[in-house]
Amino acid sequence: MATIFTKIINGEIPCYKIAEDDKYFAFLDINPVKKGHTLVIPKIEDDYIFNLDDDTLSGLVLFAKKVALAMESAMPCKRIGLAVMGMEVPHVHIHLVPMENEGDLNFAKEKLKLTPAEMNEIAEKIRKEL
Ligand code: AMP
């Protein structure tokens, strides 16, 4: 069965899209730890980042870099942090998070509650910097 992220890629589930090419896709995390928290995924399904072949993995990181640089311009932050967990969704994803301090990468803390209008505004800001 398709993962929830494949359904997002295919447009079967809505998302706040940031960027896409033939192999990769980026969209806002629906439960952000910080404003601008973005997920970057490969279009192929695999549940573990270190199962990816070298080309797919390096392409994923380079795609994440483009998105991260746009996020850095769009969102107030010191830098963009990167995390890979995959405890919840079995489809490889890199979390990109605008950081002010190391506590911003604490995924156990309460998530932000943003309105659809706020999420759309953030996605638009990041897309403009791509
Ligand atoms: P993890 O698998 O532990 O790295 O976490 C999965 C992440 O995916 C969480 O931060 C969720 O908030 C996020 N997530 C799950 N479903 C969606 C969705 N439909 N749209 C955007 N983000 C999602």
PDB file of C-alpha atoms and ligand atoms in Angstrom:
ATOM      1  CA  MET A   1       0.000   0.000   0.000  1.00  0.00           C
ATOM      2  CA  ALA A   2       1.222   3.513  -0.822  1.00  0.00           C
ATOM      3  CA  THR A   3       2.687   5.465   2.071  1.00  0.00           C
ATOM      4  CA  ILE A   4       0.999   8.669   3.217  1.00  0.00           C
ATOM      5  CA  PHE A   5       3.919  10.572   1.654  1.00  0.00           C
ATOM      6  CA  THR A   6       3.454   8.847  -1.721  1.00  0.00           C
ATOM      7  CA  LYS A   7      -0.191   9.927  -1.534  1.00  0.00           C
ATOM      8  CA  ILE A   8       1.020  13.486  -0.934  1.00  0.00           C
ATOM      9  CA  ILE A   9       3.375  13.289  -3.945  1.00  0.00           C
ATOM     10  CA  ASN A  10       0.484  11.996  -6.069  1.00  0.00           C
ATOM     11  CA  GLY A  11      -1.823  14.786  -4.908  1.00  0.00           C
ATOM     12  CA  GLU A  12      -4.231  12.354  -3.215  1.00  0.00           C
ATOM     13  CA  ILE A  13      -3.600  14.040   0.154  1.00  0.00           C
ATOM     14  CA  PRO A  14      -3.167  17.832   0.341  1.00  0.00           C
ATOM     15  CA  CYS A  15       0.061  19.429   1.510  1.00  0.00           C
ATOM     16  CA  TYR A  16       1.774  22.799   1.726  1.00  0.00           C
ATOM     17  CA  LYS A  17       4.161  22.155  -1.132  1.00  0.00           C
ATOM     18  CA  ILE A  18       7.575  23.825  -1.238  1.00  0.00           C
ATOM     19  CA  ALA A  19       9.366  22.205  -4.183  1.00  0.00           C
ATOM     20  CA  GLU A  20       9.433  19.199  -6.486  1.00  0.00           C
ATOM     21  CA  ASP A  21      11.552  17.705  -9.236  1.00  0.00           C
ATOM     22  CA  ASP A  22      11.420  14.332 -10.978  1.00  0.00           C
ATOM     23  CA  LYS A  23      12.935  12.474  -7.986  1.00  0.00           C
ATOM     24  CA  TYR A  24      12.298  14.550  -4.849  1.00  0.00           C
ATOM     25  CA  PHE A  25       9.546  16.506  -3.102  1.00  0.00           C
ATOM     26  CA  ALA A  26       9.445  19.003  -0.216  1.00  0.00           C
ATOM     27  CA  PHE A  27       6.479  20.165   1.866  1.00  0.00           C
ATOM     28  CA  LEU A  28       5.750  21.691   5.256  1.00  0.00           C
ATOM     29  CA  ASP A  29       5.496  19.348   8.232  1.00  0.00           C
ATOM     30  CA  ILE A  30       1.891  19.442   9.387  1.00  0.00           C
ATOM     31  CA  ASN A  31       2.978  19.411  13.078  1.00  0.00           C
ATOM     32  CA  PRO A  32       5.875  21.878  13.002  1.00  0.00           C
ATOM     33  CA  VAL A  33       8.411  22.210  15.797  1.00  0.00           C
ATOM     34  CA  LYS A  34       9.208  25.665  14.360  1.00  0.00           C
ATOM     35  CA  LYS A  35       7.643  27.864  11.701  1.00  0.00           C
ATOM     36  CA  GLY A  36       8.964  26.669   8.354  1.00  0.00           C
ATOM     37  CA  HIS A  37       9.653  23.064   9.481  1.00  0.00           C
ATOM     38  CA  THR A  38       9.889  21.220   6.166  1.00  0.00           C
ATOM     39  CA  LEU A  39      10.131  17.585   5.094  1.00  0.00           C
ATOM     40  CA  VAL A  40      12.204  16.541   2.084  1.00  0.00           C
ATOM     41  CA  ILE A  41      11.515  13.117   0.601  1.00  0.00           C
ATOM     42  CA  PRO A  42      12.536  10.934  -2.316  1.00  0.00           C
ATOM     43  CA  LYS A  43       9.701   9.903  -4.601  1.00  0.00           C
ATOM     44  CA  ILE A  44      10.724   6.266  -4.351  1.00  0.00           C
ATOM     45  CA  GLU A  45       9.429   4.447  -1.292  1.00  0.00           C
ATOM     46  CA  ASP A  46      11.885   3.142   1.239  1.00  0.00           C
ATOM     47  CA  ASP A  47      11.536   3.342   4.983  1.00  0.00           C
ATOM     48  CA  TYR A  48      15.220   3.806   5.921  1.00  0.00           C
ATOM     49  CA  ILE A  49      17.527   6.522   4.641  1.00  0.00           C
ATOM     50  CA  PHE A  50      20.611   4.306   4.690  1.00  0.00           C
ATOM     51  CA  ASN A  51      18.902   1.759   2.439  1.00  0.00           C
ATOM     52  CA  LEU A  52      18.924   4.336  -0.378  1.00  0.00           C
ATOM     53  CA  ASP A  53      21.436   3.797  -3.155  1.00  0.00           C
ATOM     54  CA  ASP A  54      24.262   6.349  -3.240  1.00  0.00           C
ATOM     55  CA  ASP A  55      22.854   8.382  -6.143  1.00  0.00           C
ATOM     56  CA  THR A  56      19.414   8.691  -4.576  1.00  0.00           C
ATOM     57  CA  LEU A  57      20.853   9.580  -1.167  1.00  0.00           C
ATOM     58  CA  SER A  58      23.260  12.199  -2.493  1.00  0.00           C
ATOM     59  CA  GLY A  59      20.533  13.651  -4.729  1.00  0.00           C
ATOM     60  CA  LEU A  60      18.225  13.861  -1.716  1.00  0.00           C
ATOM     61  CA  VAL A  61      20.816  15.782   0.287  1.00  0.00           C
ATOM     62  CA  LEU A  62      21.498  18.190  -2.586  1.00  0.00           C
ATOM     63  CA  PHE A  63      17.767  18.780  -3.051  1.00  0.00           C
ATOM     64  CA  ALA A  64      17.471  19.379   0.724  1.00  0.00           C
ATOM     65  CA  LYS A  65      20.316  21.900   0.478  1.00  0.00           C
ATOM     66  CA  LYS A  66      18.424  23.990  -2.088  1.00  0.00           C
ATOM     67  CA  VAL A  67      15.324  23.953   0.084  1.00  0.00           C
ATOM     68  CA  ALA A  68      17.332  24.744   3.235  1.00  0.00           C
ATOM     69  CA  LEU A  69      18.994  27.784   1.650  1.00  0.00           C
ATOM     70  CA  ALA A  70      15.587  29.097   0.590  1.00  0.00           C
ATOM     71  CA  MET A  71      14.256  28.498   4.110  1.00  0.00           C
ATOM     72  CA  GLU A  72      17.223  30.351   5.592  1.00  0.00           C
ATOM     73  CA  SER A  73      16.406  33.395   3.473  1.00  0.00           C
ATOM     74  CA  ALA A  74      12.680  33.216   4.154  1.00  0.00           C
ATOM     75  CA  MET A  75      12.536  32.450   7.871  1.00  0.00           C
ATOM     76  CA  PRO A  76      14.223  34.288  10.758  1.00  0.00           C
ATOM     77  CA  CYS A  77      16.823  31.842  12.114  1.00  0.00           C
ATOM     78  CA  LYS A  78      20.511  31.312  12.813  1.00  0.00           C
ATOM     79  CA  ARG A  79      20.720  28.260  10.577  1.00  0.00           C
ATOM     80  CA  ILE A  80      18.750  25.324   9.270  1.00  0.00           C
ATOM     81  CA  GLY A  81      18.999  22.137  11.318  1.00  0.00           C
ATOM     82  CA  LEU A  82      18.591  18.715   9.812  1.00  0.00           C
ATOM     83  CA  ALA A  83      17.228  15.577  11.447  1.00  0.00           C
ATOM     84  CA  VAL A  84      16.312  12.108  10.274  1.00  0.00           C
ATOM     85  CA  MET A  85      14.142   9.896  12.461  1.00  0.00           C
ATOM     86  CA  GLY A  86      11.453   8.002  10.595  1.00  0.00           C
ATOM     87  CA  MET A  87       9.809   6.657  13.748  1.00  0.00           C
ATOM     88  CA  GLU A  88       6.326   7.517  12.510  1.00  0.00           C
ATOM     89  CA  VAL A  89       6.127   7.471   8.710  1.00  0.00           C
ATOM     90  CA  PRO A  90       7.801   4.573   6.820  1.00  0.00           C
ATOM     91  CA  HIS A  91       8.921   6.705   3.890  1.00  0.00           C
ATOM     92  CA  VAL A  92      12.375   8.324   4.019  1.00  0.00           C
ATOM     93  CA  HIS A  93      12.223  11.999   5.022  1.00  0.00           C
ATOM     94  CA  ILE A  94      14.676  14.642   6.134  1.00  0.00           C
ATOM     95  CA  HIS A  95      13.361  17.207   8.614  1.00  0.00           C
ATOM     96  CA  LEU A  96      14.654  20.737   7.950  1.00  0.00           C
ATOM     97  CA  VAL A  97      14.065  23.130  10.854  1.00  0.00           C
ATOM     98  CA  PRO A  98      14.884  26.854  11.145  1.00  0.00           C
ATOM     99  CA  MET A  99      16.913  27.043  14.364  1.00  0.00           C
ATOM    100  CA  GLU A 100      17.701  29.706  16.935  1.00  0.00           C
ATOM    101  CA  ASN A 101      19.150  27.238  19.452  1.00  0.00           C
ATOM    102  CA  GLU A 102      19.631  23.495  19.916  1.00  0.00           C
ATOM    103  CA  GLY A 103      16.317  23.141  21.726  1.00  0.00           C
ATOM    104  CA  ASP A 104      14.609  23.798  18.403  1.00  0.00           C
ATOM    105  CA  LEU A 105      15.505  20.265  17.331  1.00  0.00           C
ATOM    106  CA  ASN A 106      13.673  18.735  20.290  1.00  0.00           C
ATOM    107  CA  PHE A 107      10.894  16.799  18.586  1.00  0.00           C
ATOM    108  CA  ALA A 108       9.463  15.602  21.909  1.00  0.00           C
ATOM    109  CA  LYS A 109       8.199  19.062  22.870  1.00  0.00           C
ATOM    110  CA  GLU A 110       4.722  20.332  22.069  1.00  0.00           C
ATOM    111  CA  LYS A 111       4.234  21.165  18.377  1.00  0.00           C
ATOM    112  CA  LEU A 112       3.074  24.547  17.094  1.00  0.00           C
ATOM    113  CA  LYS A 113      -0.555  25.032  16.162  1.00  0.00           C
ATOM    114  CA  LEU A 114      -0.642  27.086  12.972  1.00  0.00           C
ATOM    115  CA  THR A 115      -3.678  27.972  10.896  1.00  0.00           C
ATOM    116  CA  PRO A 116      -3.933  26.954   7.224  1.00  0.00           C
ATOM    117  CA  ALA A 117      -3.486  30.637   6.343  1.00  0.00           C
ATOM    118  CA  GLU A 118      -0.238  30.783   8.345  1.00  0.00           C
ATOM    119  CA  MET A 119       1.023  27.554   6.747  1.00  0.00           C
ATOM    120  CA  ASN A 120       0.191  28.859   3.259  1.00  0.00           C
ATOM    121  CA  GLU A 121       1.960  32.132   4.000  1.00  0.00           C
ATOM    122  CA  ILE A 122       5.113  30.318   5.196  1.00  0.00           C
ATOM    123  CA  ALA A 123       5.139  27.980   2.182  1.00  0.00           C
ATOM    124  CA  GLU A 124       4.753  30.938  -0.170  1.00  0.00           C
ATOM    125  CA  LYS A 125       7.620  32.812   1.532  1.00  0.00           C
ATOM    126  CA  ILE A 126       9.969  29.830   1.155  1.00  0.00           C
ATOM    127  CA  ARG A 127       8.918  29.124  -2.444  1.00  0.00           C
ATOM    128  CA  LYS A 128       9.706  32.742  -3.357  1.00  0.00           C
ATOM    129  CA  GLU A 129      13.335  32.209  -2.291  1.00  0.00           C
ATOM    130  CA  LEU A 130      13.864  29.111  -4.449  1.00  0.00           C
TER     131      LEU A 130
HETATM  132  P1  AMP B   1       9.117  10.799  11.899  1.00  0.00           P
HETATM  133  O1  AMP B   1       8.651   9.610  11.040  1.00  0.00           O
HETATM  134  O2  AMP B   1       9.274  10.412  13.332  1.00  0.00           O
HETATM  135  O3  AMP B   1      10.356  11.438  11.340  1.00  0.00           O
HETATM  136  O4  AMP B   1       7.969  11.886  11.847  1.00  0.00           O
HETATM  137  C1  AMP B   1       7.088  12.012  10.756  1.00  0.00           C
HETATM  138  C2  AMP B   1       6.752  13.454  10.546  1.00  0.00           C
HETATM  139  O5  AMP B   1       5.817  13.536   9.465  1.00  0.00           O
HETATM  140  C3  AMP B   1       6.098  14.145  11.743  1.00  0.00           C
HETATM  141  O6  AMP B   1       6.847  15.317  12.060  1.00  0.00           O
HETATM  142  C4  AMP B   1       4.691  14.464  11.256  1.00  0.00           C
HETATM  143  O7  AMP B   1       4.196  15.694  11.774  1.00  0.00           O
HETATM  144  C5  AMP B   1       4.874  14.529   9.761  1.00  0.00           C
HETATM  145  N1  AMP B   1       3.651  14.239   9.012  1.00  0.00           N
HETATM  146  C6  AMP B   1       2.857  13.158   9.139  1.00  0.00           C
HETATM  147  N2  AMP B   1       1.812  13.229   8.267  1.00  0.00           N
HETATM  148  C7  AMP B   1       1.967  14.376   7.592  1.00  0.00           C
HETATM  149  C8  AMP B   1       1.225  15.036   6.552  1.00  0.00           C
HETATM  150  N3  AMP B   1       0.093  14.513   6.057  1.00  0.00           N
HETATM  151  N4  AMP B   1       1.675  16.227   6.079  1.00  0.00           N
HETATM  152  C9  AMP B   1       2.819  16.769   6.579  1.00  0.00           C
HETATM  153  N5  AMP B   1       3.568  16.200   7.545  1.00  0.00           N
HETATM  154  C10 AMP B   1       3.148  15.025   8.054  1.00  0.00           C
END
